[in-house]
Amino acid sequence: MNCWRSRLILGVVFWLAMDIHAVVTADLPNTPAGMLIFHGSAAAVDFFLLWSTPWLLSGRLCTDMETLCLVSIVGNALGWALYLAYAPPVIYNTFMWGLSYVQWGRLLLPDRHAADYLGIDMVCGAAGRRG
């Protein structure tokens, strides 16, 4: 079971990664090379988050967070392709903010196993399927 501490620590790691990436890439030029650096480094940060998630979470929550990190990596690759296609940046920005909200929601909202604090499976549906 994933306790609130591990969820909180991973949430702080996600928040710091987003914040540090925003600060480091704030002065990149709006050129194809600059946007390749931006989207490539964002995908690298997502890969770091993908790598760090199993250290803090387990079970279905870990799998869901890893899947969302993979979606973010693909989203950053598509974001660079959209930039090269002269698409408006609102498409990429809206997708990434929406994905971030889904990640935060999945991380912070408890699932059916979160109510079983004692680990004795008194919650309906929890028996036999931990994680």
mmCIF file of N, CA and C in Angstrom, residues 64-130:
data_model
loop_
_atom_site.group_PDB
_atom_site.id
_atom_site.type_symbol
_atom_site.label_atom_id
_atom_site.label_comp_id
_atom_site.label_asym_id
_atom_site.label_seq_id
_atom_site.Cartn_x
_atom_site.Cartn_y
_atom_site.Cartn_z
ATOM 1 N N ASP A 64 0.204 3.408 -12.972
ATOM 2 C CA ASP A 64 -0.515 4.541 -13.551
ATOM 3 C C ASP A 64 0.384 5.771 -13.682
ATOM 4 N N MET A 65 1.189 6.041 -12.667
ATOM 5 C CA MET A 65 2.081 7.205 -12.718
ATOM 6 C C MET A 65 3.168 7.009 -13.776
ATOM 7 N N GLU A 66 3.666 5.781 -13.914
ATOM 8 C CA GLU A 66 4.652 5.511 -14.961
ATOM 9 C C GLU A 66 4.038 5.698 -16.346
ATOM 10 N N THR A 67 2.812 5.251 -16.518
ATOM 11 C CA THR A 67 2.129 5.422 -17.800
ATOM 12 C C THR A 67 1.948 6.903 -18.121
ATOM 13 N N LEU A 68 1.581 7.683 -17.116
ATOM 14 C CA LEU A 68 1.409 9.119 -17.335
ATOM 15 C C LEU A 68 2.741 9.798 -17.652
ATOM 16 N N CYS A 69 3.838 9.324 -17.072
ATOM 17 C CA CYS A 69 5.154 9.860 -17.423
ATOM 18 C C CYS A 69 5.508 9.521 -18.866
ATOM 19 N N LEU A 70 5.192 8.306 -19.304
ATOM 20 C CA LEU A 70 5.434 7.940 -20.700
ATOM 21 C C LEU A 70 4.594 8.784 -21.653
ATOM 22 N N VAL A 71 3.349 9.051 -21.284
ATOM 23 C CA VAL A 71 2.497 9.914 -22.101
ATOM 24 C C VAL A 71 3.097 11.315 -22.182
ATOM 25 N N SER A 72 3.683 11.779 -21.098
ATOM 26 C CA SER A 72 4.309 13.094 -21.094
ATOM 27 C C SER A 72 5.542 13.127 -21.988
ATOM 28 N N ILE A 73 6.321 12.057 -22.002
ATOM 29 C CA ILE A 73 7.485 11.988 -22.895
ATOM 30 C C ILE A 73 7.040 12.060 -24.356
ATOM 31 N N VAL A 74 6.023 11.291 -24.700
ATOM 32 C CA VAL A 74 5.484 11.324 -26.069
ATOM 33 C C VAL A 74 4.899 12.707 -26.363
ATOM 34 N N GLY A 75 4.220 13.301 -25.387
ATOM 35 C CA GLY A 75 3.654 14.639 -25.561
ATOM 36 C C GLY A 75 4.720 15.683 -25.838
ATOM 37 N N ASN A 76 5.878 15.563 -25.196
ATOM 38 C CA ASN A 76 6.960 16.514 -25.460
ATOM 39 C C ASN A 76 7.559 16.311 -26.850
ATOM 40 N N ALA A 77 7.648 15.070 -27.294
ATOM 41 C CA ALA A 77 8.119 14.824 -28.658
ATOM 42 C C ALA A 77 7.137 15.406 -29.673
ATOM 43 N N LEU A 78 5.848 15.193 -29.429
ATOM 44 C CA LEU A 78 4.841 15.760 -30.326
ATOM 45 C C LEU A 78 4.810 17.289 -30.239
ATOM 46 N N GLY A 79 5.107 17.830 -29.054
ATOM 47 C CA GLY A 79 5.161 19.283 -28.906
ATOM 48 C C GLY A 79 6.224 19.904 -29.791
ATOM 49 N N TRP A 80 7.381 19.251 -29.875
ATOM 50 C CA TRP A 80 8.419 19.769 -30.760
ATOM 51 C C TRP A 80 8.007 19.636 -32.221
ATOM 52 N N ALA A 81 7.359 18.529 -32.563
ATOM 53 C CA ALA A 81 6.872 18.359 -33.937
ATOM 54 C C ALA A 81 5.812 19.402 -34.268
ATOM 55 N N LEU A 82 4.945 19.692 -33.319
ATOM 56 C CA LEU A 82 3.941 20.738 -33.545
ATOM 57 C C LEU A 82 4.596 22.109 -33.713
ATOM 58 N N TYR A 83 5.665 22.363 -32.956
ATOM 59 C CA TYR A 83 6.387 23.628 -33.117
ATOM 60 C C TYR A 83 6.954 23.745 -34.524
ATOM 61 N N LEU A 84 7.537 22.652 -35.021
ATOM 62 C CA LEU A 84 8.100 22.676 -36.371
ATOM 63 C C LEU A 84 7.020 22.819 -37.440
ATOM 64 N N ALA A 85 5.793 22.399 -37.112
ATOM 65 C CA ALA A 85 4.676 22.520 -38.055
ATOM 66 C C ALA A 85 3.955 23.860 -37.928
ATOM 67 N N TYR A 86 4.512 24.774 -37.121
ATOM 68 C CA TYR A 86 3.934 26.099 -36.898
ATOM 69 C C TYR A 86 2.528 26.052 -36.307
ATOM 70 N N ALA A 87 2.260 25.028 -35.522
ATOM 71 C CA ALA A 87 0.968 24.942 -34.829
ATOM 72 C C ALA A 87 0.979 25.932 -33.666
ATOM 73 N N PRO A 88 -0.177 26.439 -33.288
ATOM 74 C CA PRO A 88 -0.201 27.368 -32.157
ATOM 75 C C PRO A 88 0.211 26.652 -30.861
ATOM 76 N N PRO A 89 0.986 27.336 -30.017
ATOM 77 C CA PRO A 89 1.478 26.693 -28.799
ATOM 78 C C PRO A 89 0.381 26.351 -27.798
ATOM 79 N N VAL A 90 -0.802 26.880 -27.982
ATOM 80 C CA VAL A 90 -1.888 26.604 -27.036
ATOM 81 C C VAL A 90 -2.252 25.113 -27.044
ATOM 82 N N ILE A 91 -2.038 24.447 -28.167
ATOM 83 C CA ILE A 91 -2.347 23.011 -28.243
ATOM 84 C C ILE A 91 -1.448 22.242 -27.287
ATOM 85 N N TYR A 92 -0.134 22.457 -27.395
ATOM 86 C CA TYR A 92 0.827 21.775 -26.526
ATOM 87 C C TYR A 92 0.629 22.185 -25.069
ATOM 88 N N ASN A 93 0.502 23.484 -24.832
ATOM 89 C CA ASN A 93 0.368 23.968 -23.455
ATOM 90 C C ASN A 93 -0.872 23.411 -22.769
ATOM 91 N N THR A 94 -1.993 23.397 -23.466
ATOM 92 C CA THR A 94 -3.228 22.868 -22.886
ATOM 93 C C THR A 94 -3.104 21.378 -22.601
ATOM 94 N N PHE A 95 -2.515 20.632 -23.527
ATOM 95 C CA PHE A 95 -2.339 19.195 -23.312
ATOM 96 C C PHE A 95 -1.451 18.929 -22.102
ATOM 97 N N MET A 96 -0.338 19.645 -22.004
ATOM 98 C CA MET A 96 0.598 19.384 -20.902
ATOM 99 C C MET A 96 0.020 19.818 -19.551
ATOM 100 N N TRP A 97 -0.703 20.930 -19.503
ATOM 101 C CA TRP A 97 -1.338 21.321 -18.242
ATOM 102 C C TRP A 97 -2.415 20.322 -17.852
ATOM 103 N N GLY A 98 -3.198 19.872 -18.831
ATOM 104 C CA GLY A 98 -4.207 18.857 -18.535
ATOM 105 C C GLY A 98 -3.582 17.564 -18.035
ATOM 106 N N LEU A 99 -2.495 17.142 -18.672
ATOM 107 C CA LEU A 99 -1.793 15.941 -18.225
ATOM 108 C C LEU A 99 -1.232 16.116 -16.824
ATOM 109 N N SER A 100 -0.733 17.295 -16.524
ATOM 110 C CA SER A 100 -0.225 17.563 -15.172
ATOM 111 C C SER A 100 -1.340 17.453 -14.137
ATOM 112 N N TYR A 101 -2.502 17.976 -14.463
ATOM 113 C CA TYR A 101 -3.633 17.865 -13.534
ATOM 114 C C TYR A 101 -4.061 16.404 -13.341
ATOM 115 N N VAL A 102 -4.016 15.617 -14.408
ATOM 116 C CA VAL A 102 -4.341 14.197 -14.283
ATOM 117 C C VAL A 102 -3.308 13.505 -13.396
ATOM 118 N N GLN A 103 -2.025 13.840 -13.577
ATOM 119 C CA GLN A 103 -0.983 13.254 -12.733
ATOM 120 C C GLN A 103 -1.186 13.621 -11.268
ATOM 121 N N TRP A 104 -1.439 14.877 -10.989
ATOM 122 C CA TRP A 104 -1.658 15.303 -9.599
ATOM 123 C C TRP A 104 -2.897 14.637 -9.023
ATOM 124 N N GLY A 105 -3.954 14.574 -9.817
ATOM 125 C CA GLY A 105 -5.178 13.934 -9.337
ATOM 126 C C GLY A 105 -4.971 12.464 -9.036
ATOM 127 N N ARG A 106 -4.271 11.764 -9.922
ATOM 128 C CA ARG A 106 -4.034 10.336 -9.690
ATOM 129 C C ARG A 106 -3.132 10.111 -8.479
ATOM 130 N N LEU A 107 -2.193 11.003 -8.291
ATOM 131 C CA LEU A 107 -1.276 10.863 -7.162
ATOM 132 C C LEU A 107 -1.947 11.172 -5.833
ATOM 133 N N LEU A 108 -2.801 12.173 -5.805
ATOM 134 C CA LEU A 108 -3.343 12.646 -4.537
ATOM 135 C C LEU A 108 -4.680 12.029 -4.148
ATOM 136 N N LEU A 109 -5.477 11.616 -5.127
ATOM 137 C CA LEU A 109 -6.768 11.037 -4.788
ATOM 138 C C LEU A 109 -6.603 9.574 -4.393
ATOM 139 N N PRO A 110 -7.133 9.178 -3.267
ATOM 140 C CA PRO A 110 -6.949 7.795 -2.825
ATOM 141 C C PRO A 110 -7.774 6.829 -3.670
ATOM 142 N N ASP A 111 -7.275 5.609 -3.774
ATOM 143 C CA ASP A 111 -8.036 4.566 -4.449
ATOM 144 C C ASP A 111 -8.710 3.697 -3.398
ATOM 145 N N ARG A 112 -9.253 2.565 -3.802
ATOM 146 C CA ARG A 112 -10.033 1.775 -2.865
ATOM 147 C C ARG A 112 -9.187 1.140 -1.770
ATOM 148 N N HIS A 113 -7.880 1.019 -1.970
ATOM 149 C CA HIS A 113 -7.022 0.419 -0.951
ATOM 150 C C HIS A 113 -6.546 1.429 0.082
ATOM 151 N N ALA A 114 -6.752 2.700 -0.145
ATOM 152 C CA ALA A 114 -6.241 3.716 0.760
ATOM 153 C C ALA A 114 -6.976 3.711 2.097
ATOM 154 N N ALA A 115 -8.184 3.185 2.153
ATOM 155 C CA ALA A 115 -8.936 3.178 3.403
ATOM 156 C C ALA A 115 -8.543 2.024 4.320
ATOM 157 N N ASP A 116 -7.756 1.090 3.833
ATOM 158 C CA ASP A 116 -7.370 -0.085 4.597
ATOM 159 C C ASP A 116 -6.054 0.195 5.343
ATOM 160 N N TYR A 117 -6.112 1.036 6.367
ATOM 161 C CA TYR A 117 -4.918 1.454 7.080
ATOM 162 C C TYR A 117 -4.274 0.317 7.872
ATOM 163 N N LEU A 118 -5.052 -0.641 8.340
ATOM 164 C CA LEU A 118 -4.517 -1.715 9.155
ATOM 165 C C LEU A 118 -4.018 -2.892 8.332
ATOM 166 N N GLY A 119 -4.394 -2.946 7.063
ATOM 167 C CA GLY A 119 -3.959 -4.035 6.208
ATOM 168 C C GLY A 119 -4.688 -5.339 6.466
ATOM 169 N N ILE A 120 -5.917 -5.276 6.956
ATOM 170 C CA ILE A 120 -6.648 -6.506 7.266
ATOM 171 C C ILE A 120 -7.791 -6.739 6.283
ATOM 172 N N ASP A 121 -7.821 -6.007 5.204
ATOM 173 C CA ASP A 121 -8.778 -6.221 4.113
ATOM 174 C C ASP A 121 -10.231 -6.212 4.574
ATOM 175 N N MET A 122 -10.608 -5.252 5.365
ATOM 176 C CA MET A 122 -12.002 -5.127 5.779
ATOM 177 C C MET A 122 -12.792 -4.259 4.815
ATOM 178 N N VAL A 123 -12.108 -3.701 3.808
ATOM 179 C CA VAL A 123 -12.767 -2.874 2.816
ATOM 180 C C VAL A 123 -13.264 -3.787 1.701
ATOM 181 N N CYS A 124 -14.467 -3.588 1.279
ATOM 182 C CA CYS A 124 -15.067 -4.423 0.234
ATOM 183 C C CYS A 124 -14.257 -4.323 -1.062
ATOM 184 N N GLY A 125 -13.914 -5.459 -1.617
ATOM 185 C CA GLY A 125 -13.202 -5.486 -2.886
ATOM 186 C C GLY A 125 -11.700 -5.464 -2.755
ATOM 187 N N ALA A 126 -11.165 -5.282 -1.551
ATOM 188 C CA ALA A 126 -9.737 -5.177 -1.385
ATOM 189 C C ALA A 126 -9.052 -6.529 -1.263
ATOM 190 N N ALA A 127 -9.773 -7.575 -0.903
ATOM 191 C CA ALA A 127 -9.156 -8.875 -0.678
ATOM 192 C C ALA A 127 -8.598 -9.463 -1.972
ATOM 193 N N GLY A 128 -7.373 -9.909 -1.885
ATOM 194 C CA GLY A 128 -6.772 -10.605 -3.017
ATOM 195 C C GLY A 128 -6.163 -9.725 -4.067
ATOM 196 N N ARG A 129 -6.401 -8.441 -4.035
ATOM 197 C CA ARG A 129 -5.837 -7.548 -5.050
ATOM 198 C C ARG A 129 -5.198 -6.343 -4.368
ATOM 199 N N ARG A 130 -4.021 -6.513 -3.862
ATOM 200 C CA ARG A 130 -3.312 -5.429 -3.177
ATOM 201 C C ARG A 130 -2.557 -4.597 -4.200
#
